[in-house]
Coordinates of C-alpha atoms and ligand atoms in Angstrom, one line a residue:
X1 CA 67.1 11.1 13.4
X2 CA 70.1 8.8 14.0
X3 CA 69.1 4.9 13.8
X4 CA 70.0 4.5 17.7
X5 CA 66.9 7.4 18.5
X6 CA 64.5 4.8 17.3
X7 CA 65.3 3.0 20.6
X8 CA 63.1 3.5 23.5
X9 CA 66.1 4.6 25.9
X10 CA 67.7 6.8 23.3
X11 CA 64.8 8.6 22.1
X12 CA 63.9 9.0 25.9
X13 CA 67.3 10.7 26.1
X14 CA 67.0 12.7 23.2
X15 CA 63.7 14.1 24.3
X16 CA 65.4 15.8 27.5
X17 CA 63.8 13.7 29.9
X18 CA 65.1 13.4 33.5
X19 CA 67.7 10.7 33.8
X20 CA 65.7 9.0 36.8
X21 CA 62.5 9.1 34.8
X22 CA 63.8 7.8 32.0
X23 CA 65.4 4.8 33.6
X24 CA 62.1 4.1 35.4
X25 CA 60.4 4.0 32.1
X26 CA 62.8 1.8 30.9
X27 CA 62.7 -0.3 33.5
X28 CA 58.9 -0.9 33.4
X29 CA 59.5 -1.5 29.1
X30 CA 61.7 -4.6 30.6
X31 CA 59.0 -5.6 32.9
X32 CA 56.8 -5.7 30.0
X33 CA 59.2 -8.2 28.2
X34 CA 59.1 -10.3 31.3
X35 CA 55.3 -10.3 31.3
X36 CA 55.1 -10.7 27.4
X37 CA 56.8 -14.0 27.8
X38 CA 54.8 -15.0 30.7
X39 CA 51.7 -14.6 28.6
X40 CA 53.1 -16.5 26.1
X41 CA 53.9 -19.5 28.4
X42 CA 50.5 -19.0 30.0
X43 CA 48.7 -19.4 26.3
X44 CA 50.7 -22.4 25.3
X45 CA 49.9 -24.1 28.3
X46 CA 46.2 -23.2 27.5
X47 CA 46.5 -24.5 24.2
X48 CA 47.9 -27.9 25.6
X49 CA 51.6 -27.7 24.2
X50 CA 52.6 -28.2 28.5
X51 CA 52.0 -30.9 30.3
X52 CA 48.4 -30.6 31.8
X53 CA 49.9 -31.9 35.3
X54 CA 52.3 -29.1 35.4
X55 CA 52.1 -27.6 38.5
X56 CA 49.5 -24.5 39.3
X57 CA 51.0 -21.3 39.1
X58 CA 49.9 -18.0 40.6
X59 CA 47.6 -16.5 38.4
X60 CA 49.2 -14.5 35.4
X61 CA 48.2 -10.9 36.9
X62 CA 49.7 -11.5 40.5
X63 CA 53.1 -12.9 38.6
X64 CA 53.0 -9.5 36.8
X65 CA 52.5 -7.7 39.8
X66 CA 55.2 -9.4 41.4
X67 CA 57.7 -8.6 38.3
X68 CA 56.8 -5.2 38.1
X69 CA 57.1 -4.9 42.0
X70 CA 60.4 -6.2 42.4
X71 CA 61.8 -4.2 39.5
X72 CA 60.3 -0.8 40.2
X73 CA 60.8 -0.8 44.0
X74 CA 64.6 -1.9 43.4
X75 CA 65.0 1.7 42.0
X76 CA 66.6 3.9 44.4
X77 CA 64.5 7.1 43.2
X78 CA 61.2 5.1 43.7
X79 CA 59.3 5.9 47.2
X80 CA 55.9 4.5 46.6
X81 CA 54.4 1.3 44.4
X82 CA 50.8 1.4 44.2
X83 CA 49.2 -1.8 42.4
X84 CA 45.6 -2.5 41.5
X85 CA 46.3 -6.2 42.9
X86 CA 47.1 -5.0 46.4
X87 CA 45.2 -3.3 49.0
X88 CA 47.9 -0.6 50.2
X89 CA 50.7 1.4 48.7
X90 CA 54.2 0.1 49.0
X91 CA 56.8 2.5 50.8
X92 CA 60.2 1.4 49.4
X93 CA 61.9 3.4 52.1
X94 CA 64.8 4.5 49.5
X95 CA 66.2 7.2 50.9
X96 CA 66.3 9.0 47.2
X97 CA 62.7 8.3 46.5
X98 CA 61.1 10.8 44.3
X99 CA 58.5 9.0 42.3
X100 CA 55.1 7.2 43.2
X101 CA 54.3 4.7 40.5
X102 CA 50.6 3.2 40.2
X103 CA 50.2 0.0 38.4
X104 CA 47.5 -2.1 36.8
X105 CA 50.0 -5.3 36.1
X106 CA 47.6 -7.0 33.7
X107 CA 44.6 -5.3 32.5
X108 CA 41.8 -7.6 31.2
X109 CA 43.4 -10.7 32.7
X110 CA 39.6 -12.3 32.0
X111 CA 40.5 -12.4 28.4
X112 CA 43.7 -14.4 28.6
X113 CA 42.0 -17.7 28.4
X114 CA 40.4 -16.7 24.9
X115 CA 43.5 -15.5 23.5
X116 CA 42.5 -11.7 23.3
X117 CA 44.8 -8.6 24.0
X118 CA 45.5 -7.6 27.3
X119 CA 47.5 -4.8 28.9
X120 CA 49.8 -3.1 31.8
X121 CA 49.1 0.3 32.5
X122 CA 51.6 2.6 34.5
X123 CA 51.2 6.4 35.8
X124 CA 54.3 8.1 37.2
X125 CA 53.4 10.5 40.2
X126 CA 55.7 13.0 42.1
X127 CA 55.8 11.5 45.6
X128 CA 53.8 13.9 47.9
X129 CA 50.8 13.6 44.8
X130 CA 50.1 10.1 44.5
X131 CA 46.8 10.8 46.3
X132 CA 45.6 13.9 44.9
X133 CA 44.6 14.2 41.5
X134 CA 45.7 13.2 37.6
X135 CA 47.0 16.8 37.1
X136 CA 50.3 16.3 38.5
X137 CA 51.6 13.2 36.6
X138 CA 55.0 13.3 35.4
X139 CA 54.6 10.1 32.9
X140 CA 52.1 7.7 31.7
X141 CA 52.3 4.6 29.4
X142 CA 50.5 1.2 28.8
X143 CA 52.0 -1.8 27.3
X144 CA 49.7 -3.7 24.7
X145 CA 50.1 -7.4 24.7
X146 CA 48.5 -8.2 21.3
X147 CA 49.9 -9.6 18.2
X148 CA 52.9 -7.1 18.7
X149 CA 53.9 -5.9 22.2
X150 CA 53.6 -2.2 22.0
X151 CA 54.4 0.2 24.5
X152 CA 52.8 3.9 24.6
X153 CA 53.9 6.8 26.5
X154 CA 53.8 10.4 27.1
X155 CA 56.1 12.5 29.8
X156 CA 53.8 15.4 28.8
X157 CA 55.5 16.1 25.5
X158 CA 53.1 14.1 22.9
X159 CA 52.1 10.2 22.6
X160 CA 54.6 7.8 21.0
X161 CA 54.4 4.2 20.4
X162 CA 57.2 1.7 20.3
X163 CA 57.0 -1.8 19.2
X164 CA 59.0 -4.8 21.0
X165 CA 61.4 -6.0 18.1
X166 CA 62.0 -10.0 17.9
X167 CA 65.8 -8.7 19.1
X168 CA 64.2 -7.2 22.4
X169 CA 64.3 -3.9 21.4
X170 CA 61.4 -1.4 21.7
X171 CA 61.4 0.7 18.5
X172 CA 59.8 3.6 17.7
X173 CA 56.8 3.1 15.4
X174 CA 54.9 6.2 15.8
X175 CA 55.8 9.7 16.8
X176 CA 53.2 12.1 18.3
X177 CA 50.1 10.4 17.8
X178 CA 46.8 12.4 17.5
X179 CA 43.2 12.0 18.1
X180 CA 40.8 13.8 15.5
X181 CA 38.2 16.1 17.0
X182 CA 35.8 13.3 15.7
X183 CA 36.3 10.0 15.2
X184 CA 34.1 6.9 13.9
X185 CA 34.3 4.3 16.3
X186 CA 32.7 3.5 19.7
X187 CA 33.7 1.2 22.5
X188 CA 30.8 1.0 25.0
X189 CA 31.5 -0.9 28.5
X190 CA 29.2 -2.1 30.7
X191 CA 25.8 -4.0 30.5
X192 CA 23.1 -2.3 28.6
X193 CA 20.5 -3.2 31.0
X194 CA 22.4 -1.5 33.7
X195 CA 23.1 1.9 31.5
X196 CA 21.1 4.7 32.8
X197 CA 18.9 6.2 30.4
X198 CA 20.8 9.5 29.5
X199 CA 24.2 7.0 28.5
X200 CA 21.5 4.9 26.4
X201 CA 20.3 8.1 24.5
X202 CA 24.0 9.0 23.9
X203 CA 25.0 5.7 23.0
X204 CA 21.8 5.2 20.5
X205 CA 22.8 8.7 19.2
X206 CA 26.2 7.6 18.2
X207 CA 24.5 4.6 16.7
X208 CA 22.3 6.3 14.7
X209 CA 25.3 8.6 13.1
X210 CA 26.8 5.6 12.0
X211 CA 29.5 5.3 14.4
X212 CA 31.2 1.7 14.1
X213 CA 30.9 -0.8 17.1
X214 CA 34.6 -1.8 18.1
X215 CA 34.7 -3.5 21.8
X216 CA 37.1 -6.3 22.6
X217 CA 36.3 -6.2 26.7
X218 CA 39.7 -5.2 27.1
X219 CA 40.5 -1.6 28.2
X220 CA 44.1 -1.2 27.0
X221 CA 43.2 -2.6 23.5
X222 CA 40.0 -0.7 23.3
X223 CA 41.5 2.6 24.0
X224 CA 44.6 1.6 21.8
X225 CA 42.2 1.2 19.3
X226 CA 40.6 4.7 19.1
X227 CA 43.6 6.6 19.6
X228 CA 45.6 4.4 16.8
X229 CA 42.6 5.1 14.6
X230 CA 42.5 8.8 14.8
X231 CA 39.4 8.9 17.3
X232 CA 36.0 7.8 18.7
X233 CA 34.8 7.3 22.1
X234 CA 35.7 4.5 24.8
X235 CA 33.1 4.7 27.6
X236 CA 32.3 2.8 30.8
X237 CA 29.7 4.6 32.2
X238 CA 27.8 5.0 35.6
X239 CA 25.7 2.0 36.4
X240 CA 22.2 2.1 37.9
X241 CA 23.6 -0.2 40.9
X242 CA 27.2 1.5 40.5
X243 CA 27.2 5.1 40.0
X244 CA 30.9 4.9 39.9
X245 CA 31.1 2.3 37.2
X246 CA 34.1 -0.1 37.0
X247 CA 37.2 1.4 36.3
X248 CA 39.9 2.6 38.6
X249 CA 40.7 6.0 38.5
X250 CA 44.6 5.6 39.8
X251 CA 45.6 2.3 37.9
X252 CA 43.3 2.9 34.7
X253 CA 42.0 6.5 34.4
X254 CA 44.6 8.8 35.2
X255 CA 47.2 7.5 33.0
X256 CA 44.8 6.8 29.9
X257 CA 43.4 10.4 30.5
X258 CA 47.0 12.0 30.5
X259 CA 48.1 10.1 27.1
X260 CA 44.4 11.0 25.5
X261 CA 45.0 14.9 26.5
X262 CA 48.5 14.6 25.0
X263 CA 47.5 13.3 21.9
X264 CA 44.4 16.2 21.5
X265 CA 41.7 14.0 22.9
X266 CA 39.6 14.5 26.2
X267 CA 38.6 12.1 29.0
X268 CA 35.8 13.2 31.7
X269 CA 33.6 11.1 34.1
X270 CA 30.6 12.8 32.0
X271 CA 30.8 15.9 34.0
X272 CA 34.4 16.5 35.0
X273 CA 37.8 16.0 33.5
X274 CA 39.4 12.7 34.7
X275 CA 42.5 14.3 35.8
X276 CA 40.9 16.9 37.7
X277 CA 38.4 14.5 40.0
X278 CA 40.2 14.0 43.4
X279 CA 41.3 11.0 44.7
X280 CA 40.5 9.7 48.0
X281 CA 41.3 6.2 48.5
X282 CA 43.8 4.3 46.0
X283 CA 40.9 2.0 44.9
X284 CA 38.3 4.5 43.8
X285 CA 36.5 3.9 40.7
X286 CA 34.9 6.7 38.1
X287 CA 32.7 6.7 34.9
X288 CA 34.4 7.3 31.9
X289 CA 34.2 8.8 28.3
X290 CA 37.5 9.1 26.6
X291 CA 38.5 9.6 23.1
X292 CA 37.7 12.6 20.4
X293 CA 36.8 15.9 21.8
X294 CA 33.4 16.1 20.2
X295 CA 32.3 12.9 21.4
X296 CA 33.0 13.1 24.5
X297 CA 31.6 16.6 24.7
X298 CA 28.4 15.3 23.5
X299 CA 28.3 12.8 26.2
X300 CA 28.4 15.6 28.8
X301 CA 25.4 17.2 27.0
X302 CA 23.5 13.9 27.5
X303 CA 24.9 13.5 31.1
X304 CA 23.8 16.6 32.2
X305 CA 20.2 15.9 31.6
X306 CA 20.4 13.7 34.4
X307 CA 21.8 15.7 37.0
Ligands
FDP1 P1 38.8 -7.1 33.4 O1 37.5 -7.4 34.0 O2 38.5 -8.5 32.2 O3 40.0 -7.2 34.0 O4 39.6 -3.3 34.1 C1 38.8 -4.4 34.0 C2 38.6 -4.5 32.6 O5 38.5 -5.9 32.3 C3 38.6 -3.7 31.6 O6 39.9 -4.3 31.0 C4 37.6 -3.8 30.6 O7 37.4 -2.9 29.8 C5 36.5 -3.9 31.4 O8 37.2 -4.6 32.9 C6 35.2 -4.9 30.8 O9 34.1 -4.7 31.7 P2 33.0 -5.4 31.0 O10 33.0 -6.9 31.0 O11 31.9 -4.9 32.2 O12 32.0 -4.7 29.7

């Protein structure tokens, strides 16, 4: 592999990714750099290195949305932009629009003021398939703003991680990331008192079989940990009061499920595969069990006892 293939743009070219899709992914990556510096500024302000009387700005998740919307909708081949921050899908009116892009601009923003990691999640769909299922996705990626900023993507040909270098390039750090059939960590979302009996029994089973608890409360870092540590289970279940759970199918679950399947893992709502769930409205929610196949299959066994 020559030196330049380590750069995201060249890597996408060498992988034979459609030129417009390539440019779109690259544009999102550039947006990620802007968001990363936005977070730096927000955290510095919080840490008191900025004048406390500085003008109040828009919340960072709104700013992140504006950055991505401006950059993505300016592309001639993007027809639709759907954001977790907005009620409705934005139609660009671009004549050559062939992609619909779903964006969670800054997931886990409640963790910013405690200096924990947060992320951006993006799904790329053919234009006519945005409101359908997750099966037609062309690409999915997330950007994780932690001690390092990383970008993890798939275009249906494996899962690859790039790290933002001090020079501002996304440089390949891991190619073909794989999730083992069984892992050692679990990451359980939702209030325990709100869990159903079947879900609680399942989590207790993981605890009793020596899984280690690893939960930060940020979907992107928590999911990233599962796949980078070679497996395990992230869950955000159906809750007694909210049977659809908390997380959003289009903005959060489809992209992560696509990445997980591409890494050899699995994602279900406890019954059906996440990517097969039908989307009826853009802010639809669903429960999720995602990670290593054995853990996700085991969850299905428990959830089955409930129906
Ligand atoms: P947040 O509310 O901080 O934006 O998608 C939202 C999300 O965070 C996820 O990042 C995270 O996995 C989940 O909610 C955490 O919810 P709980 O606090 O209920 O566990």
